[in-house]
Short mmCIF file of C-alpha atoms and ligand atoms in Angstrom, two decimals:
data_model
loop_
_atom_site.label_atom_id
_atom_site.label_comp_id
_atom_site.label_asym_id
_atom_site.label_seq_id
_atom_site.Cartn_x
_atom_site.Cartn_y
_atom_site.Cartn_z
CA UNK A 610 144.04 105.19 124.66
CA UNK A 611 146.48 108.90 124.49
CA UNK A 612 149.87 107.67 124.83
CA UNK A 613 151.27 111.25 125.28
CA UNK A 614 149.10 111.26 128.38
CA UNK A 615 148.26 108.23 130.04
CA UNK A 616 146.74 109.06 132.67
CA UNK A 617 144.15 111.41 130.72
CA UNK A 618 140.82 110.66 131.05
CA UNK A 619 137.28 111.11 129.45
CA UNK A 620 134.72 113.66 131.90
CA UNK A 621 131.72 114.84 131.78
CA UNK A 622 131.06 117.77 130.32
CA UNK A 623 127.63 120.36 130.61
CA UNK A 624 127.91 123.74 128.70
CA UNK A 625 124.61 125.91 129.97
CA UNK A 626 123.43 127.41 126.67
CA UNK A 627 124.79 127.77 123.12
CA UNK A 628 124.87 131.01 122.54
CA UNK A 629 128.42 132.59 121.59
CA UNK A 630 130.11 131.45 124.11
CA UNK A 631 128.24 128.17 124.51
CA UNK A 632 128.96 126.88 121.16
CA UNK A 633 132.47 127.91 121.10
CA UNK A 634 132.92 125.76 124.22
CA UNK A 635 131.08 122.73 122.84
CA UNK A 636 133.70 122.74 119.60
CA UNK A 637 136.80 122.98 121.29
CA UNK A 638 135.66 120.04 123.44
CA UNK A 639 134.56 117.60 120.47
CA UNK A 640 137.75 118.71 118.42
CA UNK A 641 139.71 117.53 121.54
CA UNK A 642 136.94 113.85 121.86
CA UNK A 643 138.21 112.67 124.93
CA UNK A 644 134.91 113.85 126.62
CA UNK A 645 131.20 113.57 126.71
CA UNK A 646 130.02 116.86 126.14
CA UNK A 647 125.85 117.32 126.83
CA UNK A 648 125.48 121.30 125.65
CA UNK A 649 122.13 121.98 127.00
CA UNK A 650 120.06 124.99 125.97
CA UNK A 651 116.86 126.58 127.58
CA UNK A 652 115.40 128.09 124.02
CA UNK A 653 114.46 126.33 120.33
CA UNK A 654 117.60 127.35 118.21
CA UNK A 655 121.11 128.08 118.64
CA UNK A 656 122.23 131.56 118.56
CA UNK A 657 121.97 133.82 122.46
CA UNK A 658 121.60 136.67 122.13
CA UNK A 659 121.73 136.94 118.45
CA UNK A 660 118.54 134.71 118.04
CA UNK A 661 117.03 136.80 121.00
CA UNK A 662 117.46 140.42 119.78
CA UNK A 663 115.85 140.44 116.46
CA UNK A 664 114.79 144.26 116.42
CA UNK A 665 115.26 146.63 113.66
CA UNK A 666 118.43 147.82 112.47
CA UNK A 667 120.24 145.07 115.32
CA UNK A 668 123.98 145.29 114.07
CA UNK A 669 126.82 144.59 116.11
CA UNK A 670 129.20 147.44 116.55
CA UNK A 671 132.67 145.45 116.90
CA UNK A 672 133.95 145.13 113.07
CA UNK A 673 132.84 141.93 111.77
CA UNK A 674 135.94 140.64 110.88
CA UNK A 675 136.66 140.86 114.65
CA UNK A 676 133.45 139.60 116.21
CA UNK A 677 134.05 135.87 114.60
CA UNK A 678 135.94 133.25 115.71
CA UNK A 679 139.69 133.24 115.17
CA UNK A 680 139.74 129.84 113.83
CA UNK A 681 136.25 130.38 111.54
CA UNK A 682 137.09 133.79 109.60
CA UNK A 683 134.25 134.42 107.00
CA UNK A 684 134.79 136.39 103.65
CA UNK A 685 131.12 136.92 103.10
CA UNK A 686 130.59 139.60 106.03
CA UNK A 687 128.27 142.02 103.71
CA UNK A 688 129.79 145.05 105.56
CA UNK A 689 131.89 146.30 108.34
CA UNK A 690 129.28 146.08 110.90
CA UNK A 691 128.17 143.18 110.64
CA UNK A 692 123.63 143.14 110.99
CA UNK A 693 122.23 140.88 113.07
CA UNK A 694 120.72 138.20 111.33
CA UNK A 695 123.83 137.82 109.15
CA UNK A 696 125.33 137.13 112.96
CA UNK A 697 122.66 134.46 114.16
CA UNK A 698 123.30 132.51 110.41
CA UNK A 699 126.93 132.50 110.94
CA UNK A 700 127.04 130.92 114.06
CA UNK A 701 124.18 128.68 112.49
CA UNK A 702 126.37 127.52 109.98
CA UNK A 703 129.11 127.18 113.07
CA UNK A 704 126.81 124.87 114.80
CA UNK A 705 126.44 123.41 111.14
CA UNK A 706 129.44 122.72 109.61
CA UNK A 707 130.95 120.84 112.75
CA UNK A 708 128.32 119.04 113.36
CA UNK A 709 127.65 119.96 116.98
CA UNK A 710 123.82 120.05 117.27
CA UNK A 711 123.85 116.44 118.11
CA UNK A 712 125.71 117.68 121.61
CA UNK A 713 121.95 120.14 122.03
CA UNK A 714 119.07 119.23 124.07
CA UNK A 715 117.00 122.14 123.46
CA UNK A 716 114.01 123.64 125.17
CA UNK A 717 115.48 122.49 128.38
CA UNK A 718 116.35 125.14 131.06
CA UNK A 719 118.69 124.24 133.59
CA UNK A 720 116.94 125.02 136.71
CA UNK A 721 119.06 123.80 139.50
CA UNK A 722 122.67 122.91 139.17
CA UNK A 723 124.54 121.38 143.12
CA UNK A 724 127.71 120.28 144.09
CA UNK A 725 126.13 116.68 146.10
CA UNK A 726 129.45 113.76 146.12
CA UNK A 727 132.38 115.42 144.02
CA UNK A 728 129.82 115.84 141.02
CA UNK A 729 127.98 118.16 139.46
CA UNK A 730 123.59 117.48 139.73
CA UNK A 731 121.90 119.41 136.95
CA UNK A 732 118.02 119.67 136.82
CA UNK A 733 115.94 121.12 134.35
CA UNK A 734 112.32 123.06 133.91
CA UNK A 735 111.06 120.38 132.38
CA UNK A 736 112.45 117.32 135.23
CA UNK A 737 115.07 116.20 133.17
CA UNK A 738 118.20 115.33 135.06
CA UNK A 739 121.71 114.46 134.78
CA UNK A 740 125.34 114.79 136.04
CA UNK A 741 128.80 116.44 135.41
CA UNK A 742 132.39 116.76 136.23
CA UNK A 743 132.49 119.98 134.67
CA UNK A 744 130.35 122.74 133.88
CA UNK A 745 130.75 125.47 131.84
CA UNK A 746 127.96 128.23 131.87
CA UNK A 747 127.69 130.16 129.18
CA UNK A 748 124.85 131.90 130.04
CA UNK A 749 125.52 135.11 128.56
CA UNK A 750 125.82 138.97 130.02
CA UNK A 751 122.93 141.33 128.95
CA UNK A 752 119.99 138.45 128.99
CA UNK A 753 117.21 139.10 131.14
CA UNK A 754 115.56 142.83 129.72
CA UNK A 755 114.86 145.24 132.46
CA UNK A 756 111.35 146.39 132.31
CA UNK A 757 110.96 149.41 133.22
CA UNK A 758 108.83 150.33 136.44
CA UNK A 759 106.72 153.67 134.64
CA UNK A 760 103.24 154.55 135.71
CA UNK A 761 100.46 153.21 133.97
CA UNK A 762 103.17 151.30 131.54
CA UNK A 763 100.19 148.74 130.73
CA UNK A 764 97.69 150.69 130.03
CA UNK A 765 99.50 151.64 126.96
CA UNK A 766 96.63 150.79 124.36
CA UNK A 767 98.63 149.87 120.96
CA UNK A 768 101.15 147.76 121.00
CA UNK A 769 104.39 147.70 123.49
CA UNK A 770 107.30 145.07 123.87
CA UNK A 771 110.95 145.09 124.81
CA UNK A 772 113.62 145.56 122.04
CA UNK A 773 114.57 141.49 123.07
CA UNK A 774 110.78 140.46 122.78
CA UNK A 775 110.05 142.49 119.22
CA UNK A 776 106.87 141.28 117.98
CA UNK A 777 107.21 141.39 113.81
CA UNK A 778 103.31 141.10 113.61
CA UNK A 779 103.15 144.44 114.13
CA UNK A 780 103.19 146.79 111.18
CA UNK A 781 105.36 149.57 111.82
CA UNK A 782 105.64 151.38 108.30
CA UNK A 783 103.43 154.77 108.72
CA UNK A 784 102.03 154.52 112.49
CA UNK A 785 103.80 156.43 115.70
CA UNK A 786 106.04 154.62 117.48
CA UNK A 787 108.16 155.98 120.60
CA UNK A 788 111.01 154.68 120.94
CA UNK A 789 112.17 154.47 125.19
CA UNK A 790 115.78 154.25 126.03
CA UNK A 791 118.83 155.41 123.81
CA UNK A 792 121.65 152.89 124.52
CA UNK A 793 122.99 151.03 121.87
CA UNK A 794 119.72 149.04 121.42
CA UNK A 795 117.28 152.63 121.38
CA UNK A 796 120.28 154.43 118.95
CA UNK A 797 120.20 151.52 116.28
CA UNK A 798 116.29 150.62 116.52
CA UNK A 799 115.34 154.65 115.88
CA UNK A 800 118.23 154.87 113.03
CA UNK A 801 116.52 151.92 111.38
CA UNK A 802 112.35 153.19 111.68
CA UNK A 803 112.62 156.85 110.75
CA UNK A 804 111.40 157.39 107.43
CA UNK A 805 109.38 154.19 108.20
CA UNK A 806 107.20 155.70 110.56
CA UNK A 807 104.79 158.34 110.00
CA UNK A 808 106.12 159.99 113.32
CA UNK A 809 108.91 158.95 115.49
CA UNK A 810 109.32 159.94 119.14
CA UNK A 811 112.94 158.87 120.99
CA UNK A 812 112.41 159.23 124.52
CA UNK A 813 115.54 159.81 125.85
CA UNK A 814 116.30 160.02 130.03
CA UNK A 815 119.49 160.82 129.63
CA UNK A 816 121.42 161.45 126.58
CA UNK A 817 124.13 159.79 125.03
CA UNK A 818 127.13 160.49 123.48
CA UNK A 819 127.94 158.99 119.86
CA UNK A 820 131.09 158.10 118.31
CA UNK A 821 130.55 158.22 114.27
CA UNK A 822 131.65 155.29 112.76
CA UNK A 823 131.60 153.99 108.76
CA UNK A 824 129.75 151.56 108.47
CA UNK A 825 130.72 150.62 104.21
CA UNK A 826 129.42 147.37 102.43
CA UNK A 827 131.90 144.61 101.29
CA UNK A 828 132.38 144.60 97.68
CA UNK A 829 131.68 140.72 95.55
CA UNK A 830 135.37 141.92 94.74
CA UNK A 831 136.01 142.19 98.25
CA UNK A 832 134.30 139.45 99.41
CA UNK A 833 135.58 137.48 96.38
CA UNK A 834 139.80 138.73 98.03
CA UNK A 835 138.52 137.27 101.62
CA UNK A 836 137.95 133.60 100.04
CA UNK A 837 140.90 133.86 97.97
CA UNK A 838 143.19 134.47 100.64
CA UNK A 839 142.13 134.40 104.05
CA UNK A 840 145.51 136.35 105.10
CA UNK A 841 143.31 139.01 104.02
CA UNK A 842 140.79 138.28 106.36
CA UNK A 843 143.68 138.82 109.18
CA UNK A 844 144.50 141.95 107.49
CA UNK A 845 141.52 143.56 108.62
CA UNK A 846 141.05 142.08 112.46
CA UNK A 847 145.14 142.11 112.84
CA UNK A 848 144.44 145.26 111.23
CA UNK A 849 147.05 147.97 113.30
CA UNK A 850 144.59 150.69 113.10
CA UNK A 851 142.04 148.62 114.95
CA UNK A 852 144.23 147.07 117.27
CA UNK A 853 145.66 150.16 118.14
CA UNK A 854 141.85 151.62 118.57
CA UNK A 855 141.04 148.62 121.47
CA UNK A 856 144.60 149.19 122.79
CA UNK A 857 143.52 152.99 122.94
CA UNK A 858 140.76 152.88 124.40
CA UNK A 859 141.30 150.35 127.28
CA UNK A 860 143.77 152.74 128.01
CA UNK A 861 140.97 155.77 127.53
CA UNK A 862 138.68 153.94 129.98
CA UNK A 863 141.08 152.67 132.46
CA UNK A 864 142.66 156.36 132.99
CA UNK A 865 140.21 159.36 133.46
CA UNK A 866 142.65 161.37 132.50
CA UNK A 867 144.49 159.86 130.38
CA UNK A 868 145.52 161.72 126.48
CA UNK A 869 143.28 158.71 125.02
CA UNK A 870 139.89 159.93 126.89
CA UNK A 871 140.58 163.34 126.19
CA UNK A 872 140.22 161.97 122.03
CA UNK A 873 137.35 160.78 122.45
CA UNK A 874 136.06 163.56 123.90
CA UNK A 875 136.82 165.12 121.52
CA UNK A 876 135.58 163.37 118.66
CA UNK A 877 132.20 162.63 119.80
CA UNK A 878 132.59 166.24 120.71
CA UNK A 879 132.63 167.59 117.67
CA UNK A 880 130.39 164.90 116.35
CA UNK A 881 127.67 166.53 117.93
CA UNK A 882 128.77 170.10 117.03
CA UNK A 883 129.33 169.34 113.11
CA UNK A 884 126.62 167.25 113.07
CA UNK A 885 123.42 168.61 114.63
CA UNK A 886 122.64 171.68 112.87
CA UNK A 887 119.66 173.51 115.17
CA UNK A 888 121.00 174.91 118.25
CA UNK A 889 117.99 173.46 119.91
CA UNK A 890 117.99 169.97 119.79
CA UNK A 891 122.14 169.81 119.60
CA UNK A 892 121.11 171.93 123.68
CA UNK A 893 118.96 168.92 124.42
CA UNK A 894 121.14 165.80 122.17
CA UNK A 895 124.05 167.27 124.41
CA UNK A 896 124.92 165.00 127.72
CA UNK A 897 126.10 166.57 131.17
CA UNK A 898 128.31 163.57 131.79
CA UNK A 899 131.60 162.42 130.15
CA UNK A 900 132.03 160.64 127.30
CA UNK A 901 132.46 157.07 127.31
CA UNK A 902 130.89 156.86 130.83
CA UNK A 903 128.19 154.84 129.60
CA UNK A 904 129.45 152.81 127.42
CA UNK A 905 129.72 154.68 123.54
CA UNK A 906 127.37 154.08 120.60
CA UNK A 907 128.35 154.10 117.45
CA UNK A 908 126.56 155.07 114.86
CA UNK A 909 126.59 156.50 111.27
CA UNK A 910 123.63 157.82 111.12
CA UNK A 911 121.65 158.13 114.05
CA UNK A 912 122.22 162.61 114.36
CA UNK A 913 121.38 162.73 110.67
CA UNK A 914 118.27 160.66 111.09
CA UNK A 915 116.79 162.42 113.99
CA UNK A 916 117.05 165.72 112.18
CA UNK A 917 114.16 164.61 109.71
CA UNK A 918 111.24 166.22 110.25
CA UNK A 919 109.66 162.57 111.06
CA UNK A 920 111.23 162.30 114.16
CA UNK A 921 110.84 163.60 117.64
CA UNK A 922 113.53 163.76 120.32
CA UNK A 923 111.65 164.29 124.06
CA UNK A 924 114.34 164.66 126.52
CA UNK A 925 113.68 164.15 129.86
CA UNK A 926 111.71 162.09 132.41
CA UNK A 927 108.47 160.73 131.98
CA UNK A 928 105.20 160.82 134.53
CA UNK A 929 103.71 158.37 133.22
CA UNK A 930 102.19 155.90 130.44
CA UNK A 931 98.86 156.49 128.92
CA UNK A 932 96.30 154.38 126.64
CA UNK A 933 97.39 156.78 124.19
CA UNK A 934 100.55 157.86 124.38
CA UNK A 935 103.71 158.75 127.07
CA UNK A 936 103.56 162.43 129.35
CA UNK A 937 106.55 163.57 130.14
CA UNK A 938 107.10 165.11 133.35
CA UNK A 939 107.14 168.73 131.58
CA UNK A 940 103.93 168.24 130.66
CA UNK A 941 104.53 166.93 126.89
CA UNK A 942 102.66 164.61 125.63
CA UNK A 943 103.56 162.16 122.53
CA UNK A 944 100.47 160.64 121.02
CA UNK A 945 101.50 156.39 119.65
CA UNK A 946 100.59 153.47 118.30
CA UNK A 947 103.76 151.38 118.90
CA UNK A 948 105.57 152.07 122.23
CA UNK A 949 109.02 150.14 122.06
CA UNK A 950 110.74 149.54 125.60
CA UNK A 951 114.85 149.48 124.72
CA UNK A 952 115.13 150.27 128.41
CA UNK A 953 118.04 147.41 128.90
CA UNK A 954 119.08 144.04 130.75
CA UNK A 955 119.80 143.40 134.48
CA UNK A 956 123.35 142.74 133.58
CA UNK A 957 124.00 141.66 137.56
CA UNK A 958 122.13 138.15 136.82
CA UNK A 959 124.34 136.21 134.81
CA UNK A 960 123.44 132.26 135.58
CA UNK A 961 120.72 133.22 137.81
CA UNK A 962 117.53 132.59 137.79
CA UNK A 963 119.44 129.47 138.18
CA UNK A 964 119.92 128.25 141.61
CA UNK A 965 123.85 127.10 141.52
CA UNK A 966 124.57 125.10 145.16
CA UNK A 967 128.66 125.02 145.29
CA UNK A 968 130.96 123.18 148.45
CA UNK A 969 129.40 122.95 151.88
CA UNK A 970 126.16 124.06 150.41
CA UNK A 971 127.55 127.82 148.99
CA UNK A 972 124.43 129.55 146.85
CA UNK A 973 125.54 131.50 144.37
CA UNK A 974 122.99 134.32 144.58
CA UNK A 975 124.82 134.64 148.33
CA UNK A 976 128.48 134.79 146.99
CA UNK A 977 126.96 137.65 144.31
CA UNK A 978 124.84 139.94 146.77
CA UNK A 979 125.39 142.34 147.03
CA UNK A 980 127.24 141.79 143.69
CA UNK A 981 128.51 139.52 141.28
CA UNK A 982 132.46 138.98 141.16
CA UNK A 983 134.43 136.04 138.99
CA UNK A 984 138.17 136.06 139.29
CA UNK A 985 138.89 136.78 135.09
CA UNK A 986 135.25 136.57 134.84
CA UNK A 987 136.01 132.83 135.18
CA UNK A 988 135.94 131.36 138.26
CA UNK A 989 134.22 131.64 141.75
CA UNK A 990 135.55 129.95 145.21
CA UNK A 991 133.89 126.95 146.34
CA UNK A 992 132.24 126.10 143.20
CA UNK A 993 134.37 123.89 141.87
CA UNK A 994 134.68 122.61 138.50
CA UNK A 995 132.76 125.22 137.85
CA UNK A 996 133.84 127.40 135.09
CA UNK A 997 131.91 130.67 133.04
CA UNK A 998 132.88 132.43 130.02
CA UNK A 999 131.70 135.49 130.07
CA UNK A 1000 131.03 136.11 133.92
CA UNK A 1001 130.79 138.56 136.07
CA UNK A 1002 134.17 141.36 136.49
CA UNK A 1003 135.27 139.98 132.47
CA UNK A 1004 135.74 143.29 130.20
CA UNK A 1005 132.67 144.31 128.08
CA UNK A 1006 133.21 147.89 127.07
CA UNK A 1007 133.34 148.27 123.19
CA UNK A 1008 135.59 144.96 122.67
CA UNK A 1009 134.24 141.38 120.54
CA UNK A 1010 133.58 139.42 123.26
CA UNK A 1011 134.20 136.90 121.29
CA UNK A 1012 137.82 137.28 121.76
CA UNK A 1013 137.20 137.23 125.69
CA UNK A 1014 135.73 134.65 125.54
CA UNK A 1015 138.24 132.45 123.28
CA UNK A 1016 141.11 133.92 126.21
CA UNK A 1017 139.14 132.69 128.91
CA UNK A 1018 139.17 129.23 127.07
CA UNK A 1019 141.79 128.47 126.57
CA UNK A 1020 142.38 129.17 130.54
CA UNK A 1021 139.92 127.03 130.64
CA UNK A 1022 141.35 124.50 128.94
CA UNK A 1023 144.05 124.33 130.78
CA UNK A 1024 142.54 123.48 133.96
CA UNK A 1025 140.60 120.92 132.46
CA UNK A 1026 143.88 119.34 131.20
CA UNK A 1027 144.56 119.03 134.67
CA UNK A 1028 141.80 117.82 136.18
CA UNK A 1029 142.63 115.03 133.24
CA UNK A 1030 146.39 114.57 134.16
CA UNK A 1031 145.60 113.74 137.99
CA UNK A 1032 146.31 116.79 139.20
CA UNK A 1033 143.21 116.80 140.97
CA UNK A 1034 139.41 115.31 140.70
CA UNK A 1035 138.30 118.90 141.72
CA UNK A 1036 139.61 122.23 141.22
CA UNK A 1037 138.61 125.06 143.44
CA UNK A 1038 139.32 128.41 143.02
CA UNK A 1039 140.74 129.65 146.87
CA UNK A 1040 138.97 132.69 148.69
CA UNK A 1041 142.04 134.71 148.89
CA UNK A 1042 142.95 134.74 145.46
CA UNK A 1043 139.24 136.20 144.80
CA UNK A 1044 140.04 137.83 148.15
CA UNK A 1045 142.69 139.78 147.27
CA UNK A 1046 141.27 140.19 142.94
CA UNK A 1047 138.32 141.62 144.19
CA UNK A 1048 140.19 144.32 146.14
CA UNK A 1049 142.80 145.20 143.52
CA UNK A 1050 139.66 145.24 141.05
CA UNK A 1051 137.43 146.86 142.98
CA UNK A 1052 139.77 149.96 143.76
CA UNK A 1053 141.08 150.23 139.58
CA UNK A 1054 137.54 150.23 138.51
CA UNK A 1055 135.99 153.02 140.57
CA UNK A 1056 139.06 154.71 138.91
CA UNK A 1057 137.36 154.27 135.42
CA UNK A 1058 135.92 156.61 133.47
CA UNK A 1059 132.45 154.71 134.03
CA UNK A 1060 133.23 155.55 137.83
CA UNK A 1061 133.40 159.32 136.81
CA UNK A 1062 129.66 159.98 137.51
CA UNK A 1063 127.00 158.68 135.22
CA UNK A 1064 124.46 155.71 135.81
CA UNK A 1065 124.87 152.93 133.24
CA UNK A 1066 124.53 148.53 133.64
CA UNK A 1067 128.12 148.90 134.39
CA UNK A 1068 127.72 149.69 138.15
CA UNK A 1069 127.25 147.36 140.31
CA UNK A 1070 124.59 147.72 143.39
CA UNK A 1071 127.08 149.50 145.23
CA UNK A 1072 127.96 151.92 142.24
CA UNK A 1073 131.61 150.23 141.53
CA UNK A 1074 132.08 149.43 137.69
CA UNK A 1075 132.06 145.35 137.20
CA UNK A 1076 133.65 145.45 133.99
CA UNK A 1077 137.56 144.53 134.12
CA UNK A 1078 139.25 147.28 135.04
CA UNK A 1079 142.36 146.89 133.52
CA UNK A 1080 144.46 147.05 129.84
CA UNK A 1081 143.09 144.80 127.02
CA UNK A 1082 146.85 142.97 127.43
CA UNK A 1083 146.90 142.69 131.39
CA UNK A 1084 143.90 140.45 130.41
CA UNK A 1085 145.50 138.52 128.11
CA UNK A 1086 148.34 137.96 129.92
CA UNK A 1087 145.93 136.61 133.31
CA UNK A 1088 144.13 134.42 131.16
CA UNK A 1089 147.31 133.35 129.14
CA UNK A 1090 147.59 130.31 132.06
CA UNK A 1091 146.37 129.71 135.30
CA UNK A 1092 148.99 131.64 137.91
CA UNK A 1093 150.70 128.78 140.39
CA UNK A 1094 148.65 128.60 143.81
CA UNK A 1095 145.60 130.80 142.91
CA UNK A 1096 143.46 127.42 142.77
CA UNK A 1097 143.73 124.59 145.38
CA UNK A 1098 143.69 120.42 143.93
CA UNK A 1099 141.03 118.32 145.82
CA UNK A 1100 141.70 114.64 145.10
O1 LIG B 2318 120.40 148.95 127.04
P1 LIG B 2318 121.22 150.12 128.03
P2 LIG B 2318 120.47 148.75 125.51
N1 LIG B 2318 112.59 155.32 132.11
O2 LIG B 2318 121.55 150.31 129.50
C1 LIG B 2318 116.72 153.93 129.89
C2 LIG B 2318 124.89 145.89 124.59
N2 LIG B 2318 124.28 146.50 123.00
O3 LIG B 2318 119.75 147.56 124.99
O4 LIG B 2318 120.27 156.23 130.69
C3 LIG B 2318 113.51 156.28 130.68
O5 LIG B 2318 122.42 150.83 127.50
C4 LIG B 2318 117.98 154.58 129.73
O6 LIG B 2318 118.27 155.34 130.30
P3 LIG B 2318 119.29 155.80 131.53
C5 LIG B 2318 125.99 146.64 124.21
O7 LIG B 2318 126.68 146.60 125.28
C6 LIG B 2318 125.38 146.15 121.71
O8 LIG B 2318 120.63 149.82 124.54
O9 LIG B 2318 119.22 155.19 132.80
N3 LIG B 2318 113.88 155.54 129.72
C7 LIG B 2318 118.92 154.00 128.68
O10 LIG B 2318 118.46 154.89 127.81
C8 LIG B 2318 125.06 148.12 125.52
O11 LIG B 2318 125.46 148.87 125.96
C9 LIG B 2318 124.57 146.36 120.63
O12 LIG B 2318 118.75 157.31 132.32
C10 LIG B 2318 114.59 154.59 130.79
C11 LIG B 2318 118.47 152.61 128.01
O13 LIG B 2318 116.96 152.55 128.60
C12 LIG B 2318 124.07 146.85 125.99
O14 LIG B 2318 124.24 145.37 124.98
C13 LIG B 2318 123.75 146.82 120.34
C14 LIG B 2318 113.82 154.11 131.63
C15 LIG B 2318 118.90 151.31 128.13
O15 LIG B 2318 120.37 151.68 127.62
C16 LIG B 2318 122.34 147.84 126.38
O16 LIG B 2318 121.88 148.86 125.35
C17 LIG B 2318 122.82 146.43 121.56
C18 LIG B 2318 112.99 154.81 132.24
N4 LIG B 2318 112.00 153.62 133.66
C19 LIG B 2318 122.99 146.26 122.27
N5 LIG B 2318 114.75 152.52 132.43
C20 LIG B 2318 126.39 145.93 119.42
O17 LIG B 2318 125.83 146.11 119.14
C21 LIG B 2318 115.61 152.72 131.34
N6 LIG B 2318 115.72 153.76 130.13
C22 LIG B 2318 127.38 144.68 120.43
#
């Protein structure tokens, strides 16, 4: 019996998803050791976004030592920005070293989650039925590929696939490859395929601002030093230059007239002016909206790669896709063997298409129409004991989502502790807490750089940026502990 907390009881907790955030939750719950924990994972492997995205050039644009669990530093990162497969291996190693595999039910996609008689009833596509006192939804942010509605797409004669569904059976070397889309994904793919394709065409409806970023490999000596003294890893992770860059970046995005955003604008403009020699290409690549309005792209070599003679940039809308290639609205035709759709994700989905039904028949789909929101990206009124990691309106602008998930987990742990200690059997966000949050959030979001006039996946169906619109420190402070009065406790 736990003598410190005599009233603490064991709860049944279902975690949805075994990506970065689900692994975090499972690991923390296993460490606490008091609960029955089951993780449902629709795929046959862990990894979430790092399992699903396997495109050439995949890397994380957050420095590797910052995109790492705080409790599991990794001396082995090969470079300042880690390649995707290495990140996947890191998560696999965490699952293995913490023996989490036995908690995970693979190949089980939850299709329905309904609150009945004080518990959550879970149903999977395979017909498994389960129940839970608490649900942790760790279903990811950018998860469902967005297929573009371009006329003739299916008529394309060669292989064509979305960036998150890469077909590795298709040989790339010496082929004519078209890449549609120039978000972080399209830019990484083009940088990786330049020099492999015989002809590479980067098709951009809207060019992007590019922030130059060094990406030096770590030497064997550096890795040995990290191994010998983990404090050196902290020195990179919590390095003053990086943390102050994160703070300056949030100041920039939340205030579109701040000195910090003007600083970013100057850097990306200089990058374009200094890097692209041909004035015609330079003008093609010059965005007509403000820097960081779309999620800023970090690249050390994109401008160099698109100046190669075997790489072409095609700017403007596509008229149609034809069996032999892509026809632009200006009539230009690009003959292609392979077409890659780096066209992004349906960023408003979160737990959907799963059916989630809360108290009194509340439907998450209705609660999130026209646009999803969750208090601190974690809770929604009417859905008691249902906690999200990286849910809607959390910070998603060029930050380490691991850090965000860890902060949210710290907050969720305290709500779980309330339930264990008998404060209530259920904890439900008050509707007025949500209303007040959304009013303040929406007013603030309209003033952020994301709302300065471009289109991006940040904008919800009302055109409001759905990312956290305040500072990083405000997020840290507000997720440090649940605020008295925000929640209703039900016995
Ligand atoms: O997707 P996006 P992404 N015709 O939505 C174009 C994260 N990420 O996969 O701008 C023609 O940014 C669309 O054009 P437009 C990161 O958070 C992180 O690249 O709408 N083009 C745009 O260019 C990132 O922000 C890493 O005019 C069409 C592109 O497709 C997020 O994922 C790495 C079109 C979509 O860009 C999403 O990035 C990679 C059409 N019909 C990704 N439809 C890290 O390093 C769409 N487009 C952590």
